[in-house]
Short mmCIF file of C-alpha atoms in Angstrom, two decimals:
data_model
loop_
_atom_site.label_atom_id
_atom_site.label_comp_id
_atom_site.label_asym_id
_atom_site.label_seq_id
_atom_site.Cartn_x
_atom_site.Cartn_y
_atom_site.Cartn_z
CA UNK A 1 48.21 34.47 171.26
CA UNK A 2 47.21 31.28 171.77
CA UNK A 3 43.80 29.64 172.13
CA UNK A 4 43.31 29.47 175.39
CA UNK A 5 43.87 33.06 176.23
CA UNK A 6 41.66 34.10 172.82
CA UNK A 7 38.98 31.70 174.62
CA UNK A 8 40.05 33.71 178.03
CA UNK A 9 39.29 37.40 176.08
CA UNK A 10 36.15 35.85 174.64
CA UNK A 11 34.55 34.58 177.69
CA UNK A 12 35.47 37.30 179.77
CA UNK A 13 33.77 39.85 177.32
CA UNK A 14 30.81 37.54 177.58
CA UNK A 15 30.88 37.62 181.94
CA UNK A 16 29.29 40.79 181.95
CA UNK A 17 25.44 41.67 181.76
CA UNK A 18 26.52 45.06 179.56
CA UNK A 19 28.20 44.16 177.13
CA UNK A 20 25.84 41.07 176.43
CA UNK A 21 23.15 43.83 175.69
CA UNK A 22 25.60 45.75 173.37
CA UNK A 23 25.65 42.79 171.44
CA UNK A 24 22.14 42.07 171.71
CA UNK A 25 21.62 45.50 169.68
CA UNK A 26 24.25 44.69 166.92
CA UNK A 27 21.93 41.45 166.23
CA UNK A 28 20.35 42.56 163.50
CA UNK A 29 22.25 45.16 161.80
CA UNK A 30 25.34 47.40 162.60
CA UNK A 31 25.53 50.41 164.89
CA UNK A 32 28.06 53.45 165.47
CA UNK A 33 29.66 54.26 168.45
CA UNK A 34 26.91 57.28 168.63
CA UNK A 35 24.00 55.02 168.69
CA UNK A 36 24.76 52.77 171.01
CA UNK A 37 25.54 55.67 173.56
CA UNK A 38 22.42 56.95 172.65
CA UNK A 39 20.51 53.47 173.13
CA UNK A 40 22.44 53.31 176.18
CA UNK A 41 21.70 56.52 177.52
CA UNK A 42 22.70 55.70 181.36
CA UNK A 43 25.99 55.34 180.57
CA UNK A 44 28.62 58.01 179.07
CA UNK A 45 30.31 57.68 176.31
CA UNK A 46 33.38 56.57 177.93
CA UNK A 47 32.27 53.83 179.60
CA UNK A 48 30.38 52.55 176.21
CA UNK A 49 33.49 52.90 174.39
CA UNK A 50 35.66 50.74 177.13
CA UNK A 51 32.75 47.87 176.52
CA UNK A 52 33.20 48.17 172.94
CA UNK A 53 37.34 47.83 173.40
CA UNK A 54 36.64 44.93 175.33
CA UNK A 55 34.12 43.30 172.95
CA UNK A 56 36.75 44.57 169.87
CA UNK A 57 39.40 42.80 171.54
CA UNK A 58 37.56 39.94 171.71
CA UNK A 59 37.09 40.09 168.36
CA UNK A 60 33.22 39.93 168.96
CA UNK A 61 32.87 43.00 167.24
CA UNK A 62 34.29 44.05 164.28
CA UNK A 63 34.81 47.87 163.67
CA UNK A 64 34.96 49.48 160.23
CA UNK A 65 35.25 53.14 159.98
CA UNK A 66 33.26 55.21 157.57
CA UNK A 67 34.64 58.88 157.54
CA UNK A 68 34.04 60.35 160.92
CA UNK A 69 32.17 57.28 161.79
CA UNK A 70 32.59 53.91 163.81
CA UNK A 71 30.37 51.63 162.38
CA UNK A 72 30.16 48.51 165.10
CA UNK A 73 29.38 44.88 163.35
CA UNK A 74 28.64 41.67 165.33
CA UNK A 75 31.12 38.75 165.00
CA UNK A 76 29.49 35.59 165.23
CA UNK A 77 31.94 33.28 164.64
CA UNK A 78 33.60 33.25 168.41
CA UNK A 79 30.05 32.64 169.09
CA UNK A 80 29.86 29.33 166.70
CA UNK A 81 33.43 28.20 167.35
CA UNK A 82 31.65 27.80 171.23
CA UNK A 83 29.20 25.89 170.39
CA UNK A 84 31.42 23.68 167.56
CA UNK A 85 33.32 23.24 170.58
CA UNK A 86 31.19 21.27 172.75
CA UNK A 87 28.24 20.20 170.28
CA UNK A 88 28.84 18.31 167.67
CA UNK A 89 28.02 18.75 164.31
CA UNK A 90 25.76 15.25 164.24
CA UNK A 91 24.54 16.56 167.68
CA UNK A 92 23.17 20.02 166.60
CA UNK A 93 20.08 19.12 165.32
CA UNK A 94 18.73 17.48 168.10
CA UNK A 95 19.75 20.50 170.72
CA UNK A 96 17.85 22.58 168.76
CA UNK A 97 14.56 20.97 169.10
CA UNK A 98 15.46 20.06 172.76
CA UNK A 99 16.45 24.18 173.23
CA UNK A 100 12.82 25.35 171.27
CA UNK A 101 11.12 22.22 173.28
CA UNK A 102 12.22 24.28 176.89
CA UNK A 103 11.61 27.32 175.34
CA UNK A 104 7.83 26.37 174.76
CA UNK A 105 7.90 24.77 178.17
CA UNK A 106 9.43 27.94 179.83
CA UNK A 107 7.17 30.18 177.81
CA UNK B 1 16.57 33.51 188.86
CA UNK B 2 16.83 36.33 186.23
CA UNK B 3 17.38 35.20 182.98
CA UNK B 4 20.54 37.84 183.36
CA UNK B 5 21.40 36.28 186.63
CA UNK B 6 21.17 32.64 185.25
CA UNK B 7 23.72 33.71 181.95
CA UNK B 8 25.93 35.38 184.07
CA UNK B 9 26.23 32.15 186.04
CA UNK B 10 27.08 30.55 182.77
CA UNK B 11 29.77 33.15 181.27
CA UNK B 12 31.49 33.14 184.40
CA UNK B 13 31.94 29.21 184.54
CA UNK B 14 32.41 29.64 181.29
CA UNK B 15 35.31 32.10 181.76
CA UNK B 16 37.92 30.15 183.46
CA UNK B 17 40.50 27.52 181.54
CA UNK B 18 40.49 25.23 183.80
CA UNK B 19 36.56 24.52 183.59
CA UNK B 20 36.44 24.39 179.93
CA UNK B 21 38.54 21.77 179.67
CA UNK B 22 36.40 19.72 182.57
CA UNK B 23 33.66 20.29 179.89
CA UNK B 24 35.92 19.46 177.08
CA UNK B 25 36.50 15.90 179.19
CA UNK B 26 32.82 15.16 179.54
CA UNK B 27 32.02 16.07 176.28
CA UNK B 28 32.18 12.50 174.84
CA UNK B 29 31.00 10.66 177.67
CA UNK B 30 29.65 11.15 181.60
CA UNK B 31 32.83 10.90 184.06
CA UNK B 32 32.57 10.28 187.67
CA UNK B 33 34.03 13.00 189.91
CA UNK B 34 37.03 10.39 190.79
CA UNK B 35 37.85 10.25 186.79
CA UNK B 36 37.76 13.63 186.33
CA UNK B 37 40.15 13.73 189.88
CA UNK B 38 42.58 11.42 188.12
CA UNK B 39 42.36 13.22 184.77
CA UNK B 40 43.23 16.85 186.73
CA UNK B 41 45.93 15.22 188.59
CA UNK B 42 47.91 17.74 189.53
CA UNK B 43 44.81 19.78 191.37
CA UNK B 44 43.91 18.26 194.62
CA UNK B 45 40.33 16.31 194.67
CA UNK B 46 38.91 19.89 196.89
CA UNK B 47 39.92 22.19 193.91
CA UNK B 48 38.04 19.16 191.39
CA UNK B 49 35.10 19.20 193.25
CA UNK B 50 34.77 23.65 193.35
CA UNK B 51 35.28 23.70 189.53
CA UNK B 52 32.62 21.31 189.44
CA UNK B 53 30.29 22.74 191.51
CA UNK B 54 30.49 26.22 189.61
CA UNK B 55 29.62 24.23 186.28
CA UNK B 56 26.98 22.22 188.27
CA UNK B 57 25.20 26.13 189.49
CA UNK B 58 25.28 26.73 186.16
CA UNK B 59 23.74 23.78 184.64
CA UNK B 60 26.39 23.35 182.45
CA UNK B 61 26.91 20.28 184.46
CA UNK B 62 24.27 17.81 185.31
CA UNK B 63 24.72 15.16 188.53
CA UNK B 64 23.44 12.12 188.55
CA UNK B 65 24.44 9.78 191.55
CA UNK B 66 24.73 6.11 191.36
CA UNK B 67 25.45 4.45 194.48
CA UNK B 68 28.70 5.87 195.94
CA UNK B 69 29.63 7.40 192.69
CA UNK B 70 28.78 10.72 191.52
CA UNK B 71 28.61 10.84 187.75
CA UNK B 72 29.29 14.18 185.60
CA UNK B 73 26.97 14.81 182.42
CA UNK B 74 27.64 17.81 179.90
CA UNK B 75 24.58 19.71 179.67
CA UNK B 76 24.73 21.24 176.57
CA UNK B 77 21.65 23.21 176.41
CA UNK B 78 23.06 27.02 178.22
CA UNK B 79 25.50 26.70 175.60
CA UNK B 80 23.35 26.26 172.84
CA UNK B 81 21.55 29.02 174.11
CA UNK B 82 24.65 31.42 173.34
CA UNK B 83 24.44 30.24 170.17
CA UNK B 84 20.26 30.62 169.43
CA UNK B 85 20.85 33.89 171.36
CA UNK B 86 23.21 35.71 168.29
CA UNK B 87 22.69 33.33 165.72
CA UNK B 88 19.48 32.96 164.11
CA UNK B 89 18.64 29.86 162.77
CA UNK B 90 18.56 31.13 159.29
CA UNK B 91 22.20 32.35 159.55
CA UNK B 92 23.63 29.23 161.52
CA UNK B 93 24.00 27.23 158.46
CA UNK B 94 26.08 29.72 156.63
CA UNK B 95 27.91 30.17 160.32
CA UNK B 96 29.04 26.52 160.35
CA UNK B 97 30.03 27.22 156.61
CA UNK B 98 32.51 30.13 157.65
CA UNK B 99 33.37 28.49 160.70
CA UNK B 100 34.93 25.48 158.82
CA UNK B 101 36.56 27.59 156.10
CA UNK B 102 38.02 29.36 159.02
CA UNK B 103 39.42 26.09 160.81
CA UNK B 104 40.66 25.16 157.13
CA UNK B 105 42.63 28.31 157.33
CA UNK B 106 43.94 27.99 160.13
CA UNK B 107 44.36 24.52 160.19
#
């Protein structure tokens, strides 16, 4: 595949609201395909598991499977190679004081 | 704006080919709309000036006019954003660790 269309399946998974969330609650540790359709209780199981193909095939998510279990781990390194992309490495530094500086001034 | 409103602007800028590489070209330096119209030469000036305007709604793309000329800044703050949003700072160093082992894979 090349780049572009591994960029295409990347930002595409990103475009929707959803499955931002569903990576929101992988932040800080792994979930299975159980929790998240509990924590996302509005939706049935189905649809959470076509998010999760989408965010898999993205390779935003990383599945490992533990006996009967999907365990669901965030992959943060699409998520750098955007930002490597378009901020440089000398550049970094100062876009995170200028990113906390709006933060304070939108909070 | 909702904050999900304002990200979703972002993602789906974000999500097309064509507009990431208008951001790739203004990543090293502000263009004018007529450089970035000569760089895109085989799109017509109209289809220029909609790709722009999508990155410009989602203030990925900042406008600053200078006489007749309408010059095209990289804003790089929504995208470091996506980047405070997954990555905490604590883990970001070891990120840009992995992320150039990666590249030296690959590379």
């Amino acid at each position: 595949m090349s780049t572009d269309s591994k960029d295409d399946l990347v930002f595409k998974a990103l475009a929707n609201g959803l499955r931002r969330q569903m990576l929101d609650a992988l932040k800080h540790a792994p979930r299975t395909t159980g929790m998240l359709c509990e924590q996302f209780g509005s939706l049935d199981r189905c649809t959470v598991m076509q998010h999760l193909k989408v965010l898999e095939e993205a390779e935003l998510v990383l599945v490992r499977r533990e006996g009967r279990e999907r365990w669901n781990h965030l992959n943060a390194l699409p998520i750098q190679a955007i930002h490597d992309r378009w901020i440089s490495q000398y550049a970094g530094h100062a876009m995170s004081i200028l990113s906390a500086l709006q933060q304070n001034l939108d909070g």
